[in-house]
Amino acid sequence: MATDITFEQVNYWYQSGTPFAVQALKDINLAIQPGSFTAVIGQTGSGKSTLIQHLNALLKPTSGQVKVGEQIIDHETKNKHLKPLRKKVGIVFQFPENQLFEETVIKDIAFGPQNFGMDEAQATKLAGQIAGLVGLDASLLNRSPFDLSGGQMRRVAIAGVLALEPEVLVLDEPTAGLDPRGRLDVMNLVTKLQRQQHLTIVLITHQMDDVANYADQVLVMANGELAKQGTPREIFSDSDWLTSHQLGLPSATKFAVKLEQVGFSFDPMPLTEDELADQLAPQLSKGGSDHG
Amino acid sequence: MDKFMFGRFIPGNSWVHRMDPRAKLVLCFLYIAVVFFANDFWTYLVMTLLLLVSVFATKIPLGVFIRGLMPLFWLMIFTVLIQVFFGVGGHVYWHWGWLVLSQNGINSAGLILMRFVLIILISTILTFATQPLEIADGIESLLSPLRKLHFPVATLALMLSLALRFVPTLMDEAEKIMNAQRSRGVDFGEGGLRQRIKTIVPILIPLFVNAFNRAIDISTAMEARGYQDGENRTKYRQLKWQRIDTISFAVYAVCLGGVIALRYLS
């Protein structure tokens, strides 16, 4: 069963009806295909986190509607009917290690499935499998989550969301504050899940390299509006526009732009190291023979 | 929590916003004390006019103040009903069993309601128009005579300003943790009492653990910046008594003095 997500004319006001009212989302229209990898980028405070909280109805649109699969969420949707949606869409929040609370790692991972009605034995078994999937050593499972290192706690928290077996996995800066190794591990895990379990991934990130390497679709948020929507190639083709929105280019593209200034030419602009290397190799050998 | 206005600060640059926090604190306390002296139409009229003048001096719309009263609406109704039906004495209009509707009952209910509203509104003026840290500074300054009694005023003030500073941070954090647990299938505010208490655990434990970690981080950062103890420190924010404070004091003194005079001279 495919879960496609569409936003129709979604507006969201924080604290609407008070002097503190702030409009965080303005007239958002977008579509996310099942099984796709969508990256959401934008400056801090541009509405990215507000946007993703609409995906499992933690926030409901002030006007307009969000459709997730068959479910329609609008201003009047009651909290009662949201539980199936919460199981379908799993959200890993920023610094998810702050949500751990159980006595042991395994109990914490099994907490989610039990809330959705799975019995304890089955949930524990599932938790063990998921722990393996995110690369947690079996010896850690009966330790307290508060004894673990920051990176391990992050994995436990991600496992806790994966244990819901969601169809859509939403991650809000999952690699923030991790070391380079931890970052790579988390990103590899995400892509592996997308490929093997056909999950729809929505990723908020400030790492343009991750966007270039993994995403099929990019949403650029600016001041609560959806400023641009397209493939990474479309988005990164206009570097002046990105700079004006305080966003950067992937490092491979940045390097290619510098190389163009000294006489190399690229078509299309490379987004990843591999693409850069592929285009650079023939030019280098040609250059070598010119001089030779 | 979105609509909860009571006790919040609304930025602005009005007469009341610019006043010295000490003046505002003292005037607020004096006003509350004098509310209990008011006992008839004229005294309440003076109190109400003084309050309305203060409300308009904040330049914050009256509707916002009214909304600040809303969370306490049921409490007010409850107290009024109790007063109305259990007050005895005076002319009896109606009675049914032990429920009596008497003149004294109605009078005292009106009195209580008036006091309730006035006290809440005057403290709302204080919190709407004064930054929490200014309130902390004001309290510290007002408590400073207690130093002579070896009361640790500086330590208390530090704790107060740290606590105030972290109220919004902790609220944000609680909200984030709640959202994260909601995403993991926790239903807050549903089911019976036992069920509800059980759903508090996944919020409270992370909140406490984070508060401990934060306390350790803050104390380390404070030590690294040369903090030793509360005494013998200079202050960055200096409180300054201005002319508007003196004028406000004069206005309040006249009105509040008038209320007391009306009560005892008539």
XYZ file of C-alpha atoms in Angstrom:
558
model
C 0.000 0.000 0.000
C 1.561 3.224 -1.097
C 1.616 6.250 1.131
C 1.899 9.384 -0.881
C 1.870 12.702 0.891
C 0.378 15.916 -0.420
C 0.063 19.377 1.089
C -2.677 21.591 -0.288
C -2.585 25.292 0.545
C -1.282 24.618 4.037
C -0.947 27.589 6.357
C 0.137 27.295 9.949
C 0.069 29.939 12.690
C 1.725 29.409 16.040
C -0.375 30.724 18.950
C -3.073 31.920 16.595
C -5.459 34.308 18.284
C -2.886 35.789 20.676
C -0.594 38.824 20.323
C 2.248 36.316 19.844
C 0.741 34.808 16.687
C 3.426 33.987 14.116
C 2.820 32.495 10.715
C 5.271 29.629 10.324
C 3.956 28.105 7.079
C 2.566 30.109 4.184
C 0.532 28.477 1.465
C 2.524 25.271 1.139
C 1.738 22.991 -1.800
C 3.844 19.908 -2.288
C 3.815 16.217 -3.072
C 6.041 13.415 -1.827
C 6.053 10.159 -3.789
C 6.069 6.777 -2.024
C 9.561 5.318 -1.744
C 11.266 8.591 -2.567
C 13.995 10.392 -0.677
C 13.066 14.014 -0.021
C 15.501 16.473 1.501
C 14.212 19.628 3.178
C 16.713 22.466 3.358
C 16.513 26.096 4.405
C 17.851 28.582 6.913
C 17.273 28.118 10.628
C 13.755 29.299 11.434
C 12.482 28.878 7.882
C 9.741 26.463 8.934
C 11.340 23.088 8.193
C 10.584 21.551 11.576
C 7.052 22.967 11.563
C 6.549 21.416 8.141
C 7.549 17.908 9.203
C 5.403 17.989 12.321
C 2.444 18.210 9.953
C 3.387 14.826 8.492
C 2.070 12.914 11.500
C -0.364 15.567 12.682
C 1.539 16.693 15.768
C 0.567 20.040 14.304
C -2.593 20.486 12.279
C -2.860 23.058 9.514
C -4.530 26.339 10.504
C -5.964 26.255 6.996
C -5.572 23.937 4.028
C -5.084 20.202 4.290
C -2.448 17.500 4.448
C -3.133 14.102 2.892
C -1.127 11.099 4.021
C -2.231 8.035 2.096
C -5.986 7.938 2.613
C -5.988 10.107 5.697
C -6.856 13.775 5.411
C -5.705 16.135 8.143
C -7.157 19.584 8.385
C -8.033 22.118 11.035
C -10.891 20.000 12.378
C -9.234 16.597 12.558
C -9.711 15.049 15.998
C -6.801 13.557 17.903
C -8.695 10.290 18.325
C -8.194 9.184 14.746
C -4.497 9.905 14.546
C -2.978 6.782 16.033
C -2.811 4.776 12.778
C -1.169 7.804 11.181
C 1.478 7.992 13.909
C 2.379 4.371 13.211
C 2.578 4.990 9.482
C 4.786 8.070 9.792
C 7.735 7.772 12.197
C 9.550 10.968 13.160
C 13.077 11.066 14.509
C 13.380 14.482 16.147
C 16.485 16.599 16.565
C 18.714 15.165 19.300
C 16.392 12.169 19.726
C 18.547 10.827 22.570
C 16.587 13.243 24.797
C 13.503 11.045 24.508
C 14.981 7.911 26.109
C 13.509 7.001 29.476
C 13.256 3.243 30.063
C 15.446 1.191 32.395
C 17.075 -0.756 29.596
C 17.851 -0.145 25.945
C 15.700 -3.026 24.769
C 12.680 -1.859 26.776
C 13.011 1.621 25.331
C 13.080 0.336 21.763
C 10.084 -1.927 22.471
C 8.112 0.957 24.020
C 6.751 2.254 20.704
C 5.381 -1.032 19.307
C 3.746 -1.785 22.684
C 1.907 1.530 22.525
C 0.439 0.365 19.244
C -0.806 -2.843 20.796
C 1.994 -5.356 20.252
C 2.470 -7.742 23.184
C 5.654 -7.542 25.215
C 7.321 -10.732 24.018
C 6.806 -9.890 20.367
C 7.881 -6.266 20.862
C 11.065 -7.351 22.633
C 11.882 -9.737 19.799
C 11.320 -6.980 17.244
C 13.409 -4.578 19.327
C 16.297 -7.040 19.266
C 16.144 -7.256 15.462
C 15.962 -3.479 15.031
C 18.874 -2.996 17.438
C 20.953 -5.221 15.172
C 19.807 -3.251 12.141
C 21.044 0.061 13.561
C 24.318 -1.536 14.617
C 23.848 -1.766 18.359
C 25.878 -4.511 19.975
C 23.791 -7.208 21.701
C 25.762 -6.657 24.919
C 24.300 -3.147 25.206
C 20.665 -4.203 25.141
C 20.275 -4.765 28.861
C 22.221 -1.668 29.898
C 20.573 1.584 30.937
C 20.287 3.973 27.990
C 21.797 6.721 30.170
C 25.094 4.798 30.468
C 25.698 4.865 26.721
C 27.758 7.282 24.660
C 26.039 10.068 22.721
C 26.311 8.210 19.396
C 24.948 4.995 20.865
C 22.055 6.846 22.507
C 21.202 8.365 19.134
C 21.059 4.881 17.632
C 18.794 3.597 20.388
C 16.457 6.540 19.782
C 16.389 5.957 16.025
C 15.776 2.256 16.657
C 12.848 3.216 18.899
C 11.202 4.942 15.954
C 12.108 2.235 13.435
C 10.500 -0.325 15.718
C 7.132 1.199 14.814
C 7.813 -0.197 11.340
C 6.729 3.056 9.700
C 6.150 3.465 5.971
C 7.419 7.030 6.049
C 10.531 7.869 8.046
C 11.071 11.530 8.837
C 14.436 12.609 10.244
C 15.151 16.088 11.583
C 18.925 16.595 11.347
C 19.781 13.056 12.427
C 23.520 13.648 12.079
C 23.746 16.916 14.063
C 26.485 16.715 16.665
C 27.831 13.334 15.554
C 31.441 12.644 14.563
C 32.194 11.983 10.858
C 32.039 8.231 11.360
C 28.700 8.436 13.160
C 27.332 10.714 10.432
C 28.270 8.273 7.695
C 26.810 5.359 9.677
C 23.473 7.095 10.150
C 23.243 8.159 6.494
C 24.147 4.666 5.305
C 21.482 3.226 7.569
C 18.883 5.612 6.144
C 19.684 4.755 2.528
C 19.782 1.051 3.333
C 16.291 1.287 4.844
C 15.005 3.162 1.837
C 16.329 0.537 -0.534
C 15.527 -2.631 1.430
C 12.233 -1.733 3.057
C 11.016 0.761 0.435
C 10.573 3.444 3.057
C 9.723 6.978 2.088
C 12.401 9.179 3.609
C 12.032 12.843 4.496
C 15.274 14.353 5.762
C 15.929 17.797 7.158
C 19.579 18.646 6.842
C 22.140 21.402 6.528
C 24.649 19.046 4.869
C 24.445 19.813 1.149
C 26.692 16.808 0.438
C 24.031 14.525 1.912
C 21.377 16.223 -0.213
C 23.461 15.737 -3.379
C 24.392 12.147 -2.535
C 21.051 10.742 -1.487
C 17.998 12.866 -2.308
C 15.638 12.502 -5.298
C 13.704 15.627 -4.416
C 14.681 18.814 -2.609
C 12.326 21.245 -0.893
C 13.809 24.648 -0.115
C 12.072 26.528 2.688
C 12.508 30.272 3.196
C 10.534 32.415 5.643
C 7.777 29.832 5.949
C 7.315 29.550 2.206
C 8.261 26.751 -0.124
C 10.800 28.770 -2.086
C 11.845 26.049 -4.514
C 11.123 22.412 -5.236
C 12.999 20.148 -7.619
C 15.727 17.571 -8.137
C 19.092 18.261 -6.509
C 20.454 19.094 -9.965
C 17.782 21.728 -10.549
C 18.240 23.232 -7.114
C 22.035 23.340 -7.179
C 22.256 24.692 -10.742
C 21.614 28.237 -9.552
C 24.382 28.994 -7.061
C 23.632 32.733 -6.886
C 20.041 32.046 -5.838
C 21.246 29.606 -3.155
C 23.750 32.122 -1.809
C 21.044 34.763 -1.604
C 19.020 32.328 0.526
C 22.014 31.633 2.814
C 22.437 28.131 1.449
C 25.565 26.505 0.068
C 26.586 24.089 -2.657
C 27.777 20.501 -2.216
C 31.568 20.433 -1.829
C 32.071 18.642 -5.179
C 30.080 21.345 -6.969
C 31.930 24.091 -5.117
C 35.231 22.619 -6.285
C 33.972 22.286 -9.854
C 32.945 25.959 -9.888
C 36.496 26.898 -8.890
C 37.931 24.621 -11.598
C 35.718 26.282 -14.215
C 37.363 29.594 -13.407
C 40.735 28.188 -14.466
C 39.554 26.690 -17.735
C 37.855 23.383 -17.027
C 34.290 22.926 -18.241
C 31.543 20.763 -16.812
C 28.190 19.815 -18.247
C 26.120 19.140 -16.203
C 27.649 20.501 -13.004
C 28.799 17.546 -10.882
C 26.984 17.124 -7.571
C 28.937 14.244 -6.063
C 32.583 13.262 -5.888
C 31.968 10.401 -8.317
C 30.392 12.653 -10.923
C 33.224 15.133 -10.502
C 35.843 12.418 -10.946
C 34.062 11.004 -14.030
C 34.030 14.370 -15.766
C 37.476 15.387 -14.618
C 39.326 12.264 -15.737
C 38.907 12.720 -19.536
C 39.699 16.445 -19.281
C 42.859 15.735 -17.346
C 44.128 13.108 -19.769
C 43.276 15.401 -22.682
C 45.053 18.299 -20.953
C 48.018 16.004 -20.363
C 48.258 15.099 -24.065
C 47.892 18.805 -25.060
C 50.956 19.649 -23.095
C 52.727 16.433 -23.979
C -0.331 25.770 26.339
C -0.448 28.006 23.277
C -3.239 30.194 24.558
C -1.962 30.486 28.096
C -1.381 34.203 28.643
C -1.243 34.473 32.422
C 2.174 35.504 33.733
C 3.838 36.153 30.391
C 5.840 39.141 29.245
C 4.645 41.179 26.263
C 7.409 43.381 24.840
C 6.603 47.051 24.457
C 7.751 50.546 25.262
C 4.986 52.034 27.345
C 4.973 54.070 30.541
C 4.641 50.869 32.582
C 7.320 49.034 30.592
C 9.836 51.782 31.318
C 9.196 51.889 35.053
C 11.666 50.611 37.619
C 10.772 46.984 38.473
C 11.097 47.779 42.184
C 8.457 50.464 41.845
C 6.168 48.102 39.968
C 6.616 45.317 42.510
C 5.965 47.582 45.483
C 2.960 49.243 43.845
C 1.532 45.863 42.922
C 1.856 44.604 46.502
C 0.421 47.814 47.928
C -2.515 47.621 45.533
C -3.257 44.026 46.524
C -3.073 44.951 50.205
C -5.444 47.877 49.743
C -7.933 45.766 47.731
C -8.833 44.122 51.045
C -9.686 47.497 52.569
C -12.172 48.343 49.846
C -15.697 47.508 50.985
C -18.258 49.648 49.216
C -19.155 51.104 45.839
C -16.971 54.226 46.075
C -13.833 52.466 47.233
C -14.187 49.855 44.489
C -14.782 52.606 41.951
C -11.467 54.230 42.891
C -9.645 50.872 42.748
C -11.174 50.033 39.352
C -10.367 53.444 37.867
C -6.773 53.190 39.116
C -6.510 49.740 37.567
C -7.968 50.852 34.234
C -5.570 53.809 34.068
C -2.679 51.382 34.711
C -3.991 48.960 32.066
C -4.177 51.742 29.470
C -0.705 52.937 30.468
C 0.691 49.545 29.312
C -0.657 50.162 25.774
C -1.630 46.467 25.686
C -5.209 45.928 24.421
C -7.776 45.274 27.150
C -8.818 42.076 25.346
C -5.450 40.519 26.084
C -5.965 41.136 29.800
C -9.430 39.636 29.635
C -8.003 36.567 27.947
C -5.491 36.359 30.783
C -8.446 35.906 33.140
C -9.915 33.038 31.161
C -7.907 30.147 32.678
C -9.271 31.207 36.085
C -12.858 31.556 34.857
C -14.132 28.333 36.431
C -12.413 29.055 39.714
C -14.158 32.425 39.815
C -17.563 30.934 39.026
C -17.035 28.267 41.682
C -16.140 30.761 44.425
C -18.996 33.066 43.492
C -21.531 30.227 43.561
C -20.306 29.056 46.947
C -20.569 32.581 48.317
C -24.007 33.141 46.826
C -25.575 29.973 48.153
C -23.875 29.632 51.502
C -23.806 33.255 52.618
C -26.369 33.845 55.351
C -28.019 36.880 56.795
C -29.885 39.857 55.420
C -32.994 39.673 53.336
C -33.777 36.169 52.072
C -34.998 36.201 48.463
C -35.383 32.515 47.881
C -34.521 29.256 49.562
C -34.732 25.585 48.834
C -33.638 23.187 51.558
C -30.216 24.366 52.723
C -29.659 26.475 49.594
C -30.334 30.094 50.505
C -30.224 33.104 48.237
C -29.763 36.014 50.593
C -28.758 39.621 50.270
C -25.554 39.139 52.237
C -24.656 36.156 50.096
C -25.013 38.144 46.898
C -23.092 41.058 48.374
C -20.160 38.977 49.526
C -20.098 37.080 46.209
C -19.833 40.376 44.328
C -17.090 41.494 46.696
C -15.071 38.312 46.234
C -15.453 38.422 42.448
C -14.310 42.059 42.354
C -11.283 41.286 44.506
C -10.428 38.285 42.416
C -10.530 40.217 39.169
C -8.649 43.238 40.526
C -5.868 41.179 42.083
C -5.390 39.046 38.990
C -5.405 42.046 36.675
C -2.908 44.070 38.696
C -0.470 41.148 38.833
C -1.056 40.594 35.125
C -0.029 44.209 34.497
C 3.187 43.509 36.400
C 4.051 40.360 34.459
C 2.886 41.622 31.040
C 5.026 44.753 31.258
C 8.098 43.555 33.142
C 10.769 41.181 31.881
C 11.230 38.185 34.195
C 14.872 39.076 34.771
C 13.874 42.591 35.773
C 11.456 41.117 38.292
C 14.302 38.990 39.673
C 16.527 42.073 39.910
C 13.756 43.996 41.598
C 13.164 41.236 44.156
C 16.886 41.034 44.876
C 17.094 44.762 45.403
C 14.022 44.796 47.639
C 15.333 41.877 49.697
C 18.807 43.337 50.121
C 18.093 44.668 53.655
C 17.834 40.992 54.698
C 21.616 40.701 54.174
C 22.004 42.117 57.657
C 20.234 39.013 58.960
C 22.699 36.784 57.039
C 20.025 35.793 54.571
C 21.786 34.703 51.308
C 20.132 37.288 49.096
C 22.671 37.019 46.246
C 22.374 33.219 46.088
C 18.603 33.432 46.111
C 18.710 36.063 43.368
C 21.016 33.903 41.253
C 18.749 30.895 41.669
C 15.746 33.021 40.843
C 17.211 34.459 37.671
C 18.524 31.047 36.536
C 15.137 29.496 37.223
C 13.327 32.252 35.328
C 15.764 32.015 32.439
C 15.134 28.292 32.080
C 11.358 28.259 32.403
C 10.841 28.785 28.648
C 13.713 26.430 27.787
C 12.257 23.670 29.938
C 8.771 24.298 28.539
C 10.142 23.973 25.007
C 11.953 20.837 25.979
C 8.881 19.329 27.614
C 6.941 20.098 24.451
C 9.598 18.449 22.277
C 9.739 15.342 24.450
C 5.940 15.136 24.447
C 5.901 15.340 20.663
C 8.584 12.687 20.377
C 6.663 10.344 22.688
C 3.405 11.114 20.871
C 5.121 10.027 17.687
C 5.934 6.777 19.455
C 2.255 6.202 20.168
C 1.728 7.712 23.631
C -1.756 9.213 24.107
C -1.601 12.082 26.562
C -4.742 13.059 28.410
C -6.653 9.913 27.499
C -7.871 6.924 29.457
C -8.404 6.602 33.189
C -6.379 8.093 36.016
C -3.922 5.176 36.159
C -3.366 5.325 32.417
C -2.784 9.064 32.533
C -0.261 8.851 35.345
C 1.600 6.175 33.400
C 1.945 8.481 30.395
C 3.696 11.113 32.531
C 6.697 8.847 33.141
C 8.056 9.046 29.542
C 8.076 12.857 29.867
C 9.272 13.265 33.440
C 12.291 10.976 33.301
C 13.878 12.574 30.214
C 13.033 16.023 31.575
C 14.774 15.308 34.893
C 17.761 13.642 33.270
C 18.187 16.596 30.923
C 17.820 19.039 33.796
C 20.592 17.241 35.699
C 22.858 17.260 32.667
C 22.097 20.904 32.044
C 22.826 21.828 35.665
C 26.227 20.118 35.408
C 27.000 21.929 32.146
C 25.927 25.297 33.491
C 27.909 25.005 36.698
C 31.001 23.978 34.734
C 30.545 26.886 32.329
C 30.025 29.297 35.229
C 33.181 28.132 37.000
C 35.123 28.399 33.750
C 34.051 32.014 33.523
C 35.326 32.828 36.971
C 32.159 32.635 39.052
C 32.967 31.997 42.697
C 30.092 32.966 44.903
C 27.234 35.376 44.988
C 28.827 38.067 47.154
C 31.101 40.880 46.019
C 30.008 40.923 42.430
C 29.257 44.017 40.396
C 26.022 44.299 38.477
C 25.586 44.784 34.762
C 21.930 45.765 34.916
C 21.631 48.774 37.191
C 18.187 49.642 38.437
C 17.474 53.329 38.185
C 14.716 55.223 39.895
C 13.229 57.717 37.419
C 10.697 60.478 37.459
C 7.943 58.219 36.062
C 8.372 55.999 39.120
C 7.924 58.937 41.468
C 4.867 60.133 39.550
C 3.323 56.649 39.531
C 3.988 56.362 43.246
C 2.310 59.684 43.848
C -0.782 58.663 41.839
C -1.029 55.336 43.657
C -0.442 56.958 47.039
C -3.287 59.413 46.453
C -5.732 56.758 45.209
C -4.857 54.035 47.713
C -4.732 56.559 50.553
C -8.129 57.791 49.381
C -9.573 54.265 49.552
C -8.368 53.787 53.117
C -9.642 57.212 54.071
C -13.054 56.459 52.508
C -13.267 53.261 54.471
C -12.476 54.689 57.867
C -13.847 58.218 57.612
C -17.288 57.518 56.248
